[in-house]
């Protein structure tokens, strides 16, 4: 045998960031709650809920209460029905596969998975421009302008619109309601991608005029990957949650209960669904405390900007905990440092902080969601200390 299996020994699979403060832009909302940690062992075997499936489809299971959970998540988002998917990307793919023809209009800060979901479904993509540096804002009326542009170019309005409620680059919070209204006026169904909002912020799909809400369990609902949330209204449930009509030509086999878009059952029926459920009561509570998160985020920005050259990019004031900084002064240090751009990563790690992308100094992203005030102070002071050690001026 040529494989070195020792490399997979538990001791070699330890997570180096254990016990550190994690400010990774995509991880803060996915950190498990205590309740989810408690059930990890019990449900960790593969598809652990499948031995309790008497209904022929896992989302119909009554114990554990998955069927009820679907209803509660729908209520939480103020939508009519919900399914769980293999991530937000899968949810977008599923919706687009139910639309199929024509074009989709999406914001120019959309996640790459939105573009790829459209491409896979052969929908032509049109982008809504943003305002560019330094705020990169998406103005609602640009949606109407883009709809008109599509009409001019193709002869018909787009078949679908998508809005990234909070984008992954700048953490800007768009005016979803205003864009929702425009889509209603044009009668164009809207997918609201809430990968960075539902699960940490209150989301009311009806108030926002969303026809579809897509969420990410591992990004923002304190669940293990991979699990996504797809919520919609009764107008679309038949179309999107359509059932298999196939019959095997030779065997006569049929799968009439299985919903085709989810391959019958999406592959989330072990820890992903169980941790999503176990965290849900906390998630329902935590979204009400968003104001405090904004307070921390704005404080963090103010303090970071006391470092010479460090500046927030994206909308001001900050309305989200995901933030993007430019730091030409750190970039200057990196140019002369023997570790080059990796110096910042190493300096932070030495101080017990992980999550700033290795190699990034000119621009970097941080997410402060759920950090305590003490942790916020520790991160700020670490940045300031690093700056001062390299001769960058710090106000205070
Ligand atoms: C990560 C991300 C996604 C994809 O989410 P998955 O649940 O991992 O598929 C979609 N949209 C945005 C804005 C993201 O950041």
Coordinates of C-alpha atoms and ligand atoms in Angstrom, one line a residue:
X1 CA 0.0 0.0 0.0
X2 CA 1.4 3.4 -1.0
X3 CA -0.9 5.6 0.9
X4 CA 0.1 7.3 4.1
X5 CA -3.1 6.8 6.1
X6 CA -1.5 8.2 9.2
X7 CA -2.0 11.7 7.8
X8 CA -5.8 11.2 8.5
X9 CA -5.3 10.2 12.1
X10 CA -7.5 12.4 14.4
X11 CA -4.4 14.0 15.8
X12 CA -3.5 15.2 12.3
X13 CA -7.0 16.6 11.6
X14 CA -7.1 19.1 14.4
X15 CA -8.4 22.6 13.5
X16 CA -5.6 25.0 14.0
X17 CA -7.9 27.9 14.8
X18 CA -9.5 26.2 17.8
X19 CA -10.1 28.6 20.6
X20 CA -9.2 31.7 18.6
X21 CA -11.4 34.7 17.7
X22 CA -12.7 34.0 14.2
X23 CA -13.5 37.0 12.1
X24 CA -13.9 35.2 8.8
X25 CA -16.3 37.0 6.6
X26 CA -18.4 33.9 5.8
X27 CA -18.2 32.1 9.1
X28 CA -19.7 34.2 11.9
X29 CA -23.3 33.4 11.3
X30 CA -22.6 29.7 10.8
X31 CA -20.9 29.2 14.2
X32 CA -22.9 26.5 16.0
X33 CA -25.0 27.4 19.0
X34 CA -24.5 25.4 22.2
X35 CA -27.7 23.6 21.5
X36 CA -26.5 22.4 18.1
X37 CA -23.2 21.3 19.7
X38 CA -25.1 19.1 22.1
X39 CA -26.7 17.0 19.4
X40 CA -23.5 16.6 17.2
X41 CA -22.5 13.1 18.5
X42 CA -26.0 11.7 18.4
X43 CA -26.8 12.6 14.8
X44 CA -23.4 12.3 13.3
X45 CA -23.9 9.0 11.4
X46 CA -24.3 9.8 7.7
X47 CA -28.0 10.2 6.9
X48 CA -28.9 9.8 10.5
X49 CA -32.6 10.8 10.2
X50 CA -33.4 8.3 7.4
X51 CA -34.0 5.4 9.8
X52 CA -37.0 7.4 11.1
X53 CA -38.5 8.0 7.7
X54 CA -41.9 6.3 7.3
X55 CA -43.3 8.8 4.8
X56 CA -41.0 8.1 1.8
X57 CA -39.6 11.6 1.9
X58 CA -37.4 13.0 4.6
X59 CA -38.9 16.4 4.7
X60 CA -42.2 14.8 5.8
X61 CA -40.7 13.1 8.9
X62 CA -42.7 13.8 12.1
X63 CA -40.1 12.7 14.7
X64 CA -37.7 14.5 14.8
X65 CA -40.1 17.3 13.8
X66 CA -38.9 18.1 10.3
X67 CA -42.4 18.5 8.8
X68 CA -43.3 21.0 11.6
X69 CA -39.9 22.7 11.2
X70 CA -40.6 23.4 7.5
X71 CA -43.8 25.3 8.6
X72 CA -42.0 27.2 11.4
X73 CA -39.3 28.3 9.0
X74 CA -41.9 29.4 6.5
X75 CA -43.6 31.4 9.3
X76 CA -40.3 32.9 10.5
X77 CA -39.7 34.2 7.0
X78 CA -43.4 35.0 6.4
X79 CA -43.6 32.8 3.3
X80 CA -45.9 29.9 2.6
X81 CA -43.8 26.9 2.1
X82 CA -40.2 25.8 2.6
X83 CA -37.7 23.1 1.4
X84 CA -34.2 22.4 2.5
X85 CA -31.5 22.3 -0.2
X86 CA -27.8 21.5 -0.6
X87 CA -27.0 25.2 0.0
X88 CA -28.3 28.5 -1.2
X89 CA -26.7 27.8 -4.6
X90 CA -28.9 24.7 -5.0
X91 CA -32.0 26.7 -4.0
X92 CA -31.3 29.3 -6.7
X93 CA -30.6 26.5 -9.2
X94 CA -33.9 24.8 -8.3
X95 CA -35.9 28.1 -8.8
X96 CA -34.3 28.9 -12.1
X97 CA -34.9 25.4 -13.3
X98 CA -38.6 26.0 -12.8
X99 CA -38.4 29.2 -14.9
X100 CA -36.1 27.9 -17.6
X101 CA -36.7 30.3 -20.5
X102 CA -35.7 33.9 -21.1
X103 CA -33.4 36.0 -19.0
X104 CA -32.7 36.9 -15.4
X105 CA -31.7 40.3 -14.1
X106 CA -29.4 40.3 -11.1
X107 CA -27.4 42.9 -9.1
X108 CA -23.8 43.3 -10.2
X109 CA -22.7 42.3 -6.7
X110 CA -24.4 38.9 -6.9
X111 CA -22.5 35.8 -5.8
X112 CA -20.9 33.7 -8.5
X113 CA -23.4 30.9 -7.7
X114 CA -26.2 33.2 -8.9
X115 CA -24.6 33.6 -12.3
X116 CA -23.8 29.9 -12.5
X117 CA -27.3 28.8 -11.6
X118 CA -28.6 31.0 -14.4
X119 CA -25.9 29.6 -16.8
X120 CA -26.8 26.0 -16.0
X121 CA -30.5 26.8 -16.8
X122 CA -29.6 28.7 -20.0
X123 CA -31.1 31.9 -18.7
X124 CA -29.5 35.0 -20.2
X125 CA -27.9 37.2 -17.5
X126 CA -28.3 41.0 -17.3
X127 CA -26.7 42.9 -14.6
X128 CA -28.0 45.9 -12.6
X129 CA -25.0 48.3 -12.3
X130 CA -23.8 49.5 -9.0
X131 CA -22.6 53.0 -8.1
X132 CA -18.9 52.0 -8.1
X133 CA -16.1 53.0 -5.7
X134 CA -16.3 53.8 -2.8
X135 CA -19.9 52.8 -1.9
X136 CA -20.8 50.2 -4.6
X137 CA -24.5 50.8 -4.0
X138 CA -27.4 49.2 -5.9
X139 CA -30.1 51.8 -6.4
X140 CA -33.6 50.3 -6.8
X141 CA -34.6 52.3 -9.9
X142 CA -31.7 50.7 -11.7
X143 CA -33.8 47.5 -11.7
X144 CA -36.5 49.2 -13.6
X145 CA -34.0 50.6 -16.1
X146 CA -32.4 47.2 -16.6
X147 CA -35.9 45.6 -17.2
X148 CA -36.5 48.2 -19.9
X149 CA -33.1 47.6 -21.4
X150 CA -33.8 43.8 -21.6
X151 CA -37.2 44.5 -23.2
X152 CA -35.5 46.7 -25.8
X153 CA -32.8 44.2 -26.6
X154 CA -34.9 41.0 -26.5
X155 CA -38.4 42.1 -27.1
X156 CA -39.6 40.9 -23.8
X157 CA -39.2 41.6 -20.1
X158 CA -37.0 39.3 -18.1
X159 CA -38.6 36.1 -16.7
X160 CA -36.9 36.5 -13.3
X161 CA -35.1 39.0 -11.1
X162 CA -32.6 38.3 -8.3
X163 CA -31.4 40.6 -5.6
X164 CA -28.5 39.8 -3.3
X165 CA -30.0 41.3 -0.1
X166 CA -26.5 41.7 1.5
X167 CA -23.6 41.2 -0.8
X168 CA -20.5 39.2 0.1
X169 CA -18.0 41.9 -1.0
X170 CA -19.0 45.0 0.9
X171 CA -21.8 43.8 3.2
X172 CA -24.1 46.5 1.7
X173 CA -27.8 46.1 2.7
X174 CA -29.9 46.9 -0.3
X175 CA -33.4 48.3 -0.3
X176 CA -35.1 45.0 -0.9
X177 CA -38.6 46.3 -0.4
X178 CA -38.2 49.0 -3.0
X179 CA -36.8 46.6 -5.5
X180 CA -39.5 44.1 -4.6
X181 CA -42.1 46.7 -5.4
X182 CA -40.6 47.4 -8.8
X183 CA -40.6 43.7 -9.6
X184 CA -44.3 43.4 -8.5
X185 CA -45.1 46.4 -10.8
X186 CA -43.5 44.6 -13.7
X187 CA -44.9 41.2 -12.7
X188 CA -41.4 39.7 -12.6
X189 CA -40.8 37.1 -9.8
X190 CA -38.0 38.1 -7.4
X191 CA -35.5 35.8 -5.7
X192 CA -34.2 37.4 -2.6
X193 CA -30.8 35.9 -1.8
X194 CA -30.5 36.2 2.0
X195 CA -27.3 34.3 2.5
X196 CA -26.1 37.1 4.8
X197 CA -29.4 38.3 6.2
X198 CA -32.0 35.6 7.1
X199 CA -30.8 33.9 10.3
X200 CA -29.2 37.0 11.6
X201 CA -31.5 39.8 10.6
X202 CA -35.4 39.8 10.6
X203 CA -36.7 38.9 7.2
X204 CA -40.4 39.3 6.3
X205 CA -40.8 37.9 2.7
X206 CA -44.2 39.4 2.3
X207 CA -43.2 42.9 3.4
X208 CA -40.3 42.7 1.0
X209 CA -42.5 41.5 -1.9
X210 CA -40.2 38.5 -2.4
X211 CA -41.5 35.5 -4.4
X212 CA -38.6 33.4 -3.4
X213 CA -36.3 33.6 -0.4
X214 CA -33.0 31.7 -0.5
X215 CA -31.0 31.3 2.7
X216 CA -27.8 29.5 3.7
X217 CA -27.8 27.4 6.9
X218 CA -24.0 27.3 7.2
X219 CA -23.6 31.0 6.5
X220 CA -26.2 32.5 8.7
X221 CA -28.4 30.0 10.6
X222 CA -25.8 28.4 12.8
X223 CA -25.9 25.0 11.1
X224 CA -23.2 22.6 9.7
X225 CA -22.7 22.6 5.9
X226 CA -24.3 22.0 3.5
X227 CA -27.8 23.2 4.0
X228 CA -29.8 25.9 2.2
X229 CA -33.3 27.2 2.7
X230 CA -35.8 27.7 -0.2
X231 CA -39.0 29.5 0.8
X232 CA -41.7 30.5 -1.6
X233 CA -45.4 31.4 -1.9
X234 CA -48.3 29.2 -2.9
X235 CA -48.2 30.9 -6.4
X236 CA -45.0 28.9 -7.1
X237 CA -45.1 25.8 -5.0
X238 CA -46.6 23.6 -7.7
X239 CA -44.1 24.8 -10.2
X240 CA -40.9 24.6 -8.0
X241 CA -41.8 21.7 -5.8
X242 CA -43.1 19.6 -8.8
X243 CA -43.2 15.8 -8.4
X244 CA -41.7 13.1 -10.5
X245 CA -43.9 12.0 -13.4
X246 CA -41.5 9.5 -14.8
X247 CA -42.3 5.8 -15.2
X248 CA -39.6 3.3 -16.1
X249 CA -40.3 2.1 -19.6
X250 CA -39.3 -1.5 -18.8
X251 CA -39.7 -1.8 -15.0
X252 CA -42.8 0.4 -14.6
X253 CA -41.1 2.0 -11.7
X254 CA -42.5 5.4 -10.6
X255 CA -41.5 7.9 -8.0
X256 CA -44.6 9.9 -7.6
X257 CA -43.9 11.2 -4.2
X258 CA -40.4 12.5 -5.0
X259 CA -39.9 16.1 -5.8
X260 CA -37.6 16.2 -8.8
X261 CA -35.7 19.4 -8.1
X262 CA -34.5 18.0 -4.8
X263 CA -33.8 14.5 -6.2
X264 CA -36.6 13.4 -3.9
X265 CA -34.6 14.3 -0.8
X266 CA -31.8 16.8 -0.7
X267 CA -28.6 15.4 0.9
X268 CA -29.0 17.3 4.1
X269 CA -30.6 14.7 6.3
X270 CA -28.0 14.1 8.9
X271 CA -26.2 16.8 10.8
X272 CA -27.1 19.7 8.5
X273 CA -30.9 19.5 9.2
X274 CA -30.4 18.5 12.8
X275 CA -28.1 21.4 13.7
X276 CA -30.3 23.8 11.7
X277 CA -33.2 22.7 13.9
X278 CA -31.3 22.7 17.1
X279 CA -30.1 26.2 16.5
X280 CA -33.5 27.5 15.4
X281 CA -34.9 28.7 18.7
X282 CA -31.7 30.8 19.3
X283 CA -31.8 32.1 15.7
X284 CA -35.4 33.2 16.2
X285 CA -34.3 35.2 19.2
X286 CA -31.0 36.5 17.8
X287 CA -32.5 38.3 14.8
X288 CA -34.2 40.7 17.2
X289 CA -30.8 41.8 18.5
X290 CA -29.5 43.0 15.2
X291 CA -29.4 46.7 16.4
X292 CA -26.7 45.7 18.9
X293 CA -24.7 44.1 16.1
X294 CA -24.8 47.3 14.1
X295 CA -23.7 49.3 17.0
X296 CA -20.6 47.0 17.4
X297 CA -19.9 47.1 13.7
X298 CA -20.0 50.9 13.5
X299 CA -17.8 51.2 16.6
X300 CA -15.4 48.7 15.0
X301 CA -15.2 50.7 11.8
X302 CA -14.6 54.0 13.7
X303 CA -11.8 52.4 15.7
X304 CA -10.2 50.7 12.6
X305 CA -10.2 54.0 10.8
X306 CA -8.1 55.5 13.5
X307 CA -5.3 53.6 11.9
X308 CA -3.6 55.7 9.2
X309 CA -4.7 54.7 5.7
X310 CA -7.3 52.2 6.8
X311 CA -10.7 52.9 5.3
X312 CA -14.1 51.2 5.0
X313 CA -15.2 50.5 1.5
X314 CA -18.9 50.1 0.9
X315 CA -22.0 51.9 2.2
X316 CA -21.8 54.4 5.0
X317 CA -22.9 54.3 7.7
X318 CA -22.4 50.5 8.0
X319 CA -25.7 48.5 8.2
X320 CA -24.2 45.1 8.5
X321 CA -21.4 43.2 10.3
X322 CA -19.6 42.1 7.1
X323 CA -17.2 44.8 6.2
X324 CA -14.5 45.5 3.6
X325 CA -11.5 47.7 4.4
X326 CA -8.8 49.1 2.2
X327 CA -5.4 49.5 3.9
X328 CA -2.7 51.0 1.6
X329 CA -0.5 51.5 4.7
X330 CA -0.5 47.7 5.4
X331 CA 0.1 47.1 1.7
X332 CA 3.3 49.2 2.0
X333 CA 4.5 47.1 4.9
X334 CA 3.8 43.9 3.0
X335 CA 5.9 45.1 0.1
X336 CA 9.0 45.2 2.3
X337 CA 8.2 42.4 4.7
X338 CA 9.8 39.0 4.2
X339 CA 6.4 37.3 4.6
X340 CA 5.0 39.7 2.0
X341 CA 1.2 40.0 2.2
X342 CA 1.1 37.1 4.7
X343 CA 2.5 39.2 7.5
X344 CA -0.9 40.5 8.6
X345 CA -2.3 37.0 8.8
X346 CA 0.6 35.8 10.9
X347 CA 0.6 38.8 13.2
X348 CA -3.1 38.4 13.8
X349 CA -2.8 34.7 14.4
X350 CA -0.1 35.3 17.0
X351 CA -2.6 37.4 18.8
X352 CA -5.3 34.7 18.6
X353 CA -7.3 36.0 15.7
X354 CA -8.1 34.2 12.5
X355 CA -10.2 34.8 9.5
X356 CA -8.5 37.6 7.6
X357 CA -7.7 36.0 4.3
X358 CA -4.0 34.9 4.1
X359 CA -2.0 37.2 1.8
X360 CA -4.5 40.0 1.9
X361 CA -3.4 43.5 3.1
X362 CA -4.4 46.0 0.5
X363 CA -8.0 45.0 1.0
X364 CA -9.5 42.7 3.5
X365 CA -12.8 41.6 4.9
X366 CA -14.0 41.1 8.4
X367 CA -17.2 40.0 10.0
X368 CA -17.9 41.1 13.6
X369 CA -21.3 39.2 13.9
X370 CA -21.8 37.8 17.4
X371 CA -18.4 38.9 18.8
X372 CA -18.6 40.1 22.3
X373 CA -17.6 43.7 23.1
X374 CA -14.4 42.3 24.7
X375 CA -13.6 40.4 21.5
X376 CA -14.3 43.5 19.4
X377 CA -11.8 45.5 21.6
X378 CA -9.2 42.7 21.3
X379 CA -9.4 42.7 17.5
X380 CA -9.2 46.5 17.3
X381 CA -6.3 46.6 19.7
X382 CA -4.5 43.9 17.8
X383 CA -4.8 45.8 14.5
X384 CA -3.6 49.0 16.2
X385 CA -0.7 47.2 17.9
X386 CA 0.4 45.6 14.6
X387 CA 0.2 49.0 12.8
X388 CA 2.2 50.8 15.5
X389 CA 4.9 48.1 15.5
X390 CA 5.4 48.8 11.8
X391 CA 5.5 52.5 12.3
X392 CA 1.9 53.3 11.0
X393 CA 0.3 56.1 12.9
X394 CA -2.6 55.4 15.1
X395 CA -4.9 58.1 16.5
X396 CA -6.3 57.9 20.0
Ligands
LIG1 C1 -21.8 31.9 0.0 C2 -22.9 32.6 -0.7 C3 -23.8 31.9 -1.4 C4 -23.8 30.4 -1.5 O1 -24.3 29.8 -0.4 P1 -24.3 28.3 -0.2 O2 -25.3 28.0 0.9 O3 -22.9 27.9 0.3 O4 -24.6 27.6 -1.5 C5 -24.8 32.6 -2.0 N1 -24.9 34.0 -2.0 C6 -24.0 34.7 -1.3 C7 -24.1 36.2 -1.2 C8 -22.9 34.0 -0.6 O5 -22.0 34.7 0.0

